[in-house]
Short mmCIF file of C-alpha atoms in Angstrom, two decimals:
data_model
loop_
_atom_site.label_atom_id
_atom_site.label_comp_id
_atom_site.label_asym_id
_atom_site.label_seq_id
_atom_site.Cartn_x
_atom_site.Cartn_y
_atom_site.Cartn_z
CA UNK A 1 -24.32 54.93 -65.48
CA UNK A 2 -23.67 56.27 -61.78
CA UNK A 3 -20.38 58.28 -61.38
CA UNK A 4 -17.41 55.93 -60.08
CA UNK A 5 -17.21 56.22 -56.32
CA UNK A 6 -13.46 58.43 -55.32
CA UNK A 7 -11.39 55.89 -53.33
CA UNK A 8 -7.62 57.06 -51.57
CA UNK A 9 -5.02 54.74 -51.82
CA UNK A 10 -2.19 55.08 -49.32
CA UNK A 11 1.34 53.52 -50.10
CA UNK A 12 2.88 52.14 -53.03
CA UNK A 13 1.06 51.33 -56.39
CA UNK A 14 1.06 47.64 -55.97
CA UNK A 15 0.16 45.93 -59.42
CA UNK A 16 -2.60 43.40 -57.78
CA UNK A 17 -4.28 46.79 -56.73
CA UNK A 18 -3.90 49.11 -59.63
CA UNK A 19 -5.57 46.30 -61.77
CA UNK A 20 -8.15 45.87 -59.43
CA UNK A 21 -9.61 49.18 -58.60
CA UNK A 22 -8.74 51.57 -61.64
CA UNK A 23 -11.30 50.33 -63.37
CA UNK A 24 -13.51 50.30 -61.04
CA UNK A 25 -13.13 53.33 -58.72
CA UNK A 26 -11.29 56.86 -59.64
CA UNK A 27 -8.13 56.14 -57.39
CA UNK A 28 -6.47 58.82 -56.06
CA UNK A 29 -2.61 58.09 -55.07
CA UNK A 30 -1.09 59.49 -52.56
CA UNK A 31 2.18 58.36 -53.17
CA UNK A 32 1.60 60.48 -56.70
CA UNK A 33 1.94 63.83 -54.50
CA UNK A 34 5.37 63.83 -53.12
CA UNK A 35 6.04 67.21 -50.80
CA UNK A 36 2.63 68.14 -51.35
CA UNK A 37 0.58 65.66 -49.44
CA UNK A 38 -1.19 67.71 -47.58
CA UNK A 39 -1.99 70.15 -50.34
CA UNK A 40 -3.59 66.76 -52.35
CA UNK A 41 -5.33 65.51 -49.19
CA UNK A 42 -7.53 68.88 -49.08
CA UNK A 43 -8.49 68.48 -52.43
CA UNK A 44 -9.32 65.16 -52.66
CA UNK A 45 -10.92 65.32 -49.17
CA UNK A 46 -14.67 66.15 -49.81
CA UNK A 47 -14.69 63.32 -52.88
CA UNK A 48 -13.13 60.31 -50.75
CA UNK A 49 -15.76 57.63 -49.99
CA UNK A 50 -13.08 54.82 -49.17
CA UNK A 51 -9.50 54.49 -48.48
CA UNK A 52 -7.12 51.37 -49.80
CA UNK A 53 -4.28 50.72 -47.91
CA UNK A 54 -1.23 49.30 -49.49
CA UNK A 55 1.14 49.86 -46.82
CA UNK A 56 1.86 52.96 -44.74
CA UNK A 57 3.67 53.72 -42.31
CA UNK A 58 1.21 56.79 -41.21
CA UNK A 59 -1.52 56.38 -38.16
CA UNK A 60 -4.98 56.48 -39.63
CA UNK A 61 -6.25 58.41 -36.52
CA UNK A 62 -9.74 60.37 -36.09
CA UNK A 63 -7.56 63.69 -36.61
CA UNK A 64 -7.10 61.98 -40.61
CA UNK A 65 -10.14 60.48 -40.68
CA UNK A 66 -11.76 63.43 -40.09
CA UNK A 67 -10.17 65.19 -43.52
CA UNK A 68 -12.73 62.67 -45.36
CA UNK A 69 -16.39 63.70 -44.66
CA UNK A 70 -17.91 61.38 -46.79
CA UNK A 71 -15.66 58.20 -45.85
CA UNK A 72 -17.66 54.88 -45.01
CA UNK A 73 -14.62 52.17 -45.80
CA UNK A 74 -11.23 51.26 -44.88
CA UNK A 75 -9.69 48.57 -46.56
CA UNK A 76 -5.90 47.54 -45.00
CA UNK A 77 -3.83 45.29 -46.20
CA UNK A 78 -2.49 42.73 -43.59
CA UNK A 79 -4.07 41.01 -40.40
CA UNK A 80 -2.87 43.56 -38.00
CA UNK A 81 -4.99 46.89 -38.05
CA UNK A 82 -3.63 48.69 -35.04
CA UNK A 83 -2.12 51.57 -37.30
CA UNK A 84 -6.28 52.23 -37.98
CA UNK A 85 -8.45 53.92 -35.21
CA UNK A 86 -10.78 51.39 -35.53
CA UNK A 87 -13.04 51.98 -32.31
CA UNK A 88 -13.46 55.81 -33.69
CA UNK A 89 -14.36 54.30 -37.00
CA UNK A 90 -16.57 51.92 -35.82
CA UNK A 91 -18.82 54.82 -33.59
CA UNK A 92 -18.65 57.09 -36.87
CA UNK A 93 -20.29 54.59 -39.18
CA UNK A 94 -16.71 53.64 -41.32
CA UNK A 95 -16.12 49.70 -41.65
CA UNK A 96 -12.70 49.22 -41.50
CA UNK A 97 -11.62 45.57 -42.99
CA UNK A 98 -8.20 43.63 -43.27
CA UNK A 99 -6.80 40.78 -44.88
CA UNK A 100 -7.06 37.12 -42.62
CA UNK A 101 -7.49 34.15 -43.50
CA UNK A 102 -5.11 34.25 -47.03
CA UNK A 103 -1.95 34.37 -45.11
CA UNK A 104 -2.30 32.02 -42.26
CA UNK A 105 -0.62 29.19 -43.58
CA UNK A 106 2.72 30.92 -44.85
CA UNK A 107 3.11 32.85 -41.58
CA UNK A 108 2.49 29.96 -39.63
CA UNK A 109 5.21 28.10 -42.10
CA UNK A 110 7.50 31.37 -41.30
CA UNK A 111 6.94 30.78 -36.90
CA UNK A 112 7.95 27.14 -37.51
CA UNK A 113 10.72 28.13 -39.41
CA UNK A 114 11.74 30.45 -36.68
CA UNK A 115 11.49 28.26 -34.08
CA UNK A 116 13.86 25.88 -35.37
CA UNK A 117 16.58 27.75 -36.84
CA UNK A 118 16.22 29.43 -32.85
CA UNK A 119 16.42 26.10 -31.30
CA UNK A 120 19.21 24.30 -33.65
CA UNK A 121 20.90 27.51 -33.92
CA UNK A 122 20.97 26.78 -38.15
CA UNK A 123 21.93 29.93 -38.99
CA UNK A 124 25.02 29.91 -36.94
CA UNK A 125 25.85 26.47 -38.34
CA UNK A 126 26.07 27.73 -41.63
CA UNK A 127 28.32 30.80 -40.96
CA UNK A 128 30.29 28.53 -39.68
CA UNK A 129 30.67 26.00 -42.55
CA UNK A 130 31.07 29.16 -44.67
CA UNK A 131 33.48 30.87 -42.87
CA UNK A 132 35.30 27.68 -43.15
CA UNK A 133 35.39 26.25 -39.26
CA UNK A 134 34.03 22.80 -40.17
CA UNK A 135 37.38 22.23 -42.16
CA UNK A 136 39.39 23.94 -39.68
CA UNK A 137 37.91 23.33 -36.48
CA UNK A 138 35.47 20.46 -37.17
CA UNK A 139 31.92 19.58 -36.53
CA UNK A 140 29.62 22.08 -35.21
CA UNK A 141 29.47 22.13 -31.54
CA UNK A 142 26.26 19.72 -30.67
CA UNK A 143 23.51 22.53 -29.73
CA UNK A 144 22.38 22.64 -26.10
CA UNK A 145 18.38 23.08 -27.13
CA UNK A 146 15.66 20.87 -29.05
CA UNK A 147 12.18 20.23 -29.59
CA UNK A 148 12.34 17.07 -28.31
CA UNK A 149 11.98 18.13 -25.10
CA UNK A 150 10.21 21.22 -24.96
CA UNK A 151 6.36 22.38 -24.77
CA UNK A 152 5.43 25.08 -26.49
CA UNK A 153 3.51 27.60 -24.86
CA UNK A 154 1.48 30.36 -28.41
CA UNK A 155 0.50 32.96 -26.59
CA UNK A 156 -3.11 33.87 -28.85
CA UNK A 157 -5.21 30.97 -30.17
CA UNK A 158 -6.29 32.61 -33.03
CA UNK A 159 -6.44 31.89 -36.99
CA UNK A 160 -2.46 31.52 -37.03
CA UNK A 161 -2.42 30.09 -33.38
CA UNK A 162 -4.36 27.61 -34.37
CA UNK A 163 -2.25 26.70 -37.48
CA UNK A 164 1.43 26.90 -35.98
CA UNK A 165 -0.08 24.55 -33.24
CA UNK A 166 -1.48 21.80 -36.05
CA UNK A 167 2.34 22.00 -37.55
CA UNK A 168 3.81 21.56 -33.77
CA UNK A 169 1.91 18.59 -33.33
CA UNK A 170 3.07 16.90 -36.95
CA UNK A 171 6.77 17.75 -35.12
CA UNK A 172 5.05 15.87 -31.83
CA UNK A 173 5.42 19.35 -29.42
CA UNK A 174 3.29 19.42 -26.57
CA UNK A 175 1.35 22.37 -27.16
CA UNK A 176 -1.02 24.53 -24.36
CA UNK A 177 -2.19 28.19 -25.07
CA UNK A 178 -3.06 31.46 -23.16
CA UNK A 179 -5.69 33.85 -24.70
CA UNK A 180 -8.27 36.46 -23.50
CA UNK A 181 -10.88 33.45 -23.44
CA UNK A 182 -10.58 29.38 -23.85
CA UNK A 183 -11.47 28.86 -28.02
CA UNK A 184 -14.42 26.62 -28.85
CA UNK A 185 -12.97 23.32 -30.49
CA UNK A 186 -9.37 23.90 -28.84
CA UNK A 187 -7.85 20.63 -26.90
CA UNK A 188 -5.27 22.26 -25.72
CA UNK A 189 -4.33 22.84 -22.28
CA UNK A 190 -5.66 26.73 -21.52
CA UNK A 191 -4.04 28.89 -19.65
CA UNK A 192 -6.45 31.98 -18.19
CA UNK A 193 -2.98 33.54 -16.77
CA UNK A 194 0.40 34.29 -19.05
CA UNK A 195 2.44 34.08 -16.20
CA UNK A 196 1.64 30.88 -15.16
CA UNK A 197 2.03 29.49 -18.97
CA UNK A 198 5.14 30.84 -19.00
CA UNK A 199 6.62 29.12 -15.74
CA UNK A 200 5.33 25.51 -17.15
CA UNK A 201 6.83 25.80 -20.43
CA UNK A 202 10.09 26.73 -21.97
CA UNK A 203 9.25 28.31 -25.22
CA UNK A 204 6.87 30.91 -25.53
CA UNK A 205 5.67 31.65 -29.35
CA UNK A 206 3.23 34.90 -29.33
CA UNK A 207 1.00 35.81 -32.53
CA UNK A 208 -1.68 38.18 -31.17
CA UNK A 209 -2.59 41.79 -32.48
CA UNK A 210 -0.52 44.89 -31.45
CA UNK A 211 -2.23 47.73 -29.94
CA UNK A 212 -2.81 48.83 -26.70
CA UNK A 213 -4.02 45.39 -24.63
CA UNK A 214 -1.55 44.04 -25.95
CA UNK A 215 1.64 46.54 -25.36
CA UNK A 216 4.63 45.43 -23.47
CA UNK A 217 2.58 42.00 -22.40
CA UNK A 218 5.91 39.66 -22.70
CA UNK A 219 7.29 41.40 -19.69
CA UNK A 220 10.05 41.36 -17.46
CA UNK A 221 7.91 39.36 -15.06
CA UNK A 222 7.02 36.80 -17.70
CA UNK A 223 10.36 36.48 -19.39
CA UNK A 224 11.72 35.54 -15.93
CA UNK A 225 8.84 32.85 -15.25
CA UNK A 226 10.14 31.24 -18.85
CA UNK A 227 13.60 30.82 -17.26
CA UNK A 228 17.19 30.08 -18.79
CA UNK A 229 15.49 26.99 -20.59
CA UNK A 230 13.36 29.51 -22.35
CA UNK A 231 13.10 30.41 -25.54
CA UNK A 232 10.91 33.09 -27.06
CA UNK A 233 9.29 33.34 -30.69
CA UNK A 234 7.68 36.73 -31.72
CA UNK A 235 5.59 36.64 -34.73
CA UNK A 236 3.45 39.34 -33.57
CA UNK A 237 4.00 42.93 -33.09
CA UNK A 238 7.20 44.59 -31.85
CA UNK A 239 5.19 46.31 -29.32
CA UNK A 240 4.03 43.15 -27.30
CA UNK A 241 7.30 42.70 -26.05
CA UNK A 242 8.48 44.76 -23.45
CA UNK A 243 11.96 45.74 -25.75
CA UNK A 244 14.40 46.74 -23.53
CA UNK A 245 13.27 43.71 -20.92
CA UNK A 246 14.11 41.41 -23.71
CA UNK A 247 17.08 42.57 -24.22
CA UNK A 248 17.95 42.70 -20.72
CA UNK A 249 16.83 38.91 -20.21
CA UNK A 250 19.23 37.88 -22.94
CA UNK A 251 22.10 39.80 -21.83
CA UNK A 252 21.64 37.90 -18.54
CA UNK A 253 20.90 34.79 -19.79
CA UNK A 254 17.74 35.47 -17.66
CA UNK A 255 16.14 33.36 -21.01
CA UNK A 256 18.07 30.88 -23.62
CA UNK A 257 17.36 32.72 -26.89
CA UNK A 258 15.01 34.35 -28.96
CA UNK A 259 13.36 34.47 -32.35
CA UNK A 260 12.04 37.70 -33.66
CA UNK A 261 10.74 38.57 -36.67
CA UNK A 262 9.01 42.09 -35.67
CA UNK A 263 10.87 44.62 -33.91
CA UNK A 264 9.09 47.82 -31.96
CA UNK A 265 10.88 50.41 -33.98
CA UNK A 266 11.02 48.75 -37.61
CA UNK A 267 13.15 48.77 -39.68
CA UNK A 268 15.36 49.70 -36.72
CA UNK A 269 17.05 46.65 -34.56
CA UNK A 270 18.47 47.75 -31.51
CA UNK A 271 22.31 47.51 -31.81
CA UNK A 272 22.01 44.97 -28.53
CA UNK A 273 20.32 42.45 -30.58
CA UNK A 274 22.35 42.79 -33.45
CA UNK A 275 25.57 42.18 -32.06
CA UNK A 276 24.23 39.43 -30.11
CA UNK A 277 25.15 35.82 -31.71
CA UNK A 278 23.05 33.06 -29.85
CA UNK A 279 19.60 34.72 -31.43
CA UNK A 280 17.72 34.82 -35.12
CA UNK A 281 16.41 38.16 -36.28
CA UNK A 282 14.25 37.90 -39.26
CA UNK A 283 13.44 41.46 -40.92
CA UNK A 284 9.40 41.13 -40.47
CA UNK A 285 9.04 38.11 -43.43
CA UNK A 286 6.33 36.67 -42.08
CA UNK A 287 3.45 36.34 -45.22
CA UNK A 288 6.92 37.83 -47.31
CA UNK A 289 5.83 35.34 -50.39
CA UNK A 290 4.97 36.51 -54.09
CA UNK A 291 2.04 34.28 -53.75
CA UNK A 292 0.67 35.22 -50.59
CA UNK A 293 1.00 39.12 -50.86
CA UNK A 294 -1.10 38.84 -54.37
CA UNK A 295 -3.26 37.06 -52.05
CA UNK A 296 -4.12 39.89 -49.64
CA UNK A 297 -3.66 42.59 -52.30
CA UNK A 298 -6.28 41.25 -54.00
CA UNK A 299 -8.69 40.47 -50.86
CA UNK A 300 -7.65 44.72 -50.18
CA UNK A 301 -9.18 45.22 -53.24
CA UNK A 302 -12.20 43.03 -53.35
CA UNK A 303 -13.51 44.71 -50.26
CA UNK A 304 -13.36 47.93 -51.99
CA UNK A 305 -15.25 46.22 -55.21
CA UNK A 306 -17.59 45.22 -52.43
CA UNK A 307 -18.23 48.16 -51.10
CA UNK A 308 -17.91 50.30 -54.66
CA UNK A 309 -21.36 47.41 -55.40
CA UNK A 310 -23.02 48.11 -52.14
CA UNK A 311 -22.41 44.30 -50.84
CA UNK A 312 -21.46 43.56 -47.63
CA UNK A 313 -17.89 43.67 -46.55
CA UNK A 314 -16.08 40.47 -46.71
CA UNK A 315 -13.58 40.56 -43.89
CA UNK A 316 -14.86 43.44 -40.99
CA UNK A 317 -12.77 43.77 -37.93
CA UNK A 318 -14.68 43.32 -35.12
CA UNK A 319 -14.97 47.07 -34.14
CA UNK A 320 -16.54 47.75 -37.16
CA UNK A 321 -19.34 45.67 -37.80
CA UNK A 322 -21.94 45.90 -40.45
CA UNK A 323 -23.79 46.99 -41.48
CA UNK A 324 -22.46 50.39 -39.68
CA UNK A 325 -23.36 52.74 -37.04
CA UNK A 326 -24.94 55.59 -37.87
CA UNK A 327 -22.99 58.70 -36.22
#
């Protein structure tokens, strides 16, 4: 029987993973070497063939990479990759997969969820029937914003796009969409241009990657296009919103509200939004189920099982085709 391939798994020992690979692969954990992480790296470095990712907060960049001669896969948990290098994996033969597909209809539930409690202000309503204002001060105040009158503008038609805009028209939204290109089967009204998406509608909702294309592109420019009607929804990445332009916007009223549930320094919240009373701020809950996170666990490890049987990948990221480049 051939010797178990040596596979590095970053982050915590999730259960859904330990079950999966130990008896499969000889795991090494990192999160076993406390204060002496890069002491264990070195000696695991010449054996690693593959590297789970449970969660970290580390950059997989070519300087790490390159500790692991012999690496050909990267399996990450969650959607979003841009913590991997995954052009310089890509040119050096290493697949790097992540985890779609199993999680678009809970964060797609979460966005919804998001919007409205935004847009009826719900949890302000029920600090206020807690702190006991409906019995002192009566009803709720009627809340300026709705759906009923709104379009809804998702900035990235993608997998989740695609499903936040089926549950917007169940609620009977208008719905139009700007991406890098117009998606095949789409009805929607396209939008080449964010800017000009942003000045027809009121409510921008944005779930495309992070990374560098994508940094800072809800912008000063764009929030003020959306206009003191508009209300913006970030289920993406803290980093495509321009931060400090956001919180400028709201300050001024420049835009109605927000919803956030990413932030670009997490877990830190700027103190502005924080103390700020007309916005939600969810703490990055977006596939946050039992159900779903066993979900992509397990899809983390069957690309490693994959792999470990010489099978094809099951969910590549697009830099990293296969089979791979050979460097």
């Amino acid at each position: 029987m051939p010797a178990k391939p040596h596979v590095l798994l970053l982050g915590t020992k999730k259960p859904v993973m330990v079950k999966g690979l130990d008896p499969a692969v000889n795991v090494h954990y990192l999160i076993d070497a406390k204060g002496k992480e890069d002491a264990f790296l070195r000696e695991v470095g010449d054996k690693v063939r593959a590297i789970a990712i449970a969660y970290t907060a580390n950059k997989l960049d070519a300087v790490f990479m390159q500790k692991f001669p012999k690496l050909e896969q990267i399996s990450s948990f969650g959607v979003g990759y841009d913590h991997v290098d995954a052009k310089w994996a890509g040119d050096h033969g290493i697949v790097v997969t992540n985890t779609p597909e199993v999680l678009n209809e809970e964060v797609a539930d979460t966005a919804l969820g998001l919007l409205l409690n935004t847009v009826r202000e719900f949890p302000k309503a029920e600090r206020y029937l807690r702190e006991g204002k409906w019995v002192s001060q009566g009803h709720y105040p009627l809340t300026k914003a709705t759906l009923r009158d709104r379009t809804v503008g998702i900035v990235g038609m993608g997998r989740i796009g695609k499903a936040i805009a089926k549950r917007l028209d169940a609620f009977g939204v208008p719905v139009v969409y700007h991406s890098r290109n117009p998606q095949a089967g789409v009805s929607y009204k396209y939008y080449p241009k964010l800017i000009d998406m942003a000045r027809d509608v009121d409510t921008l909702m944005v779930i495309v990657p992070g990374g560098a294309a994508t940094k800072n592109m809800i912008n000063k420019e764009v929030l003020a296009a959306l206009g003191s009607r508009g209300v913006l929804v970030n289920m993406a990445r803290g980093s495509v919103v321009d931060e400090p332009a956001l919180i400028e916007a709201l300050k001024n009223r420049t835009i109605y509200s927000a919803g956030l549930d990413v932030f670009a320094n997490e877990p830190q919240v700027p103190k502005e939004l924080l103390e700020m009373d007309h916005i939600v701020l969810f703490p990055h809950l977006g596939s946050s189920t039992e159900l779903t996170r066993a979900a992509m666990d397990q899809l983390v490890v069957d690309n490693i099982l994959a792999w470990a049987a010489g099978k094809p990948p099951l969910t590549p990221v697009s830099e990293t085709p296969y089979p791979p480049k050979k460097g």
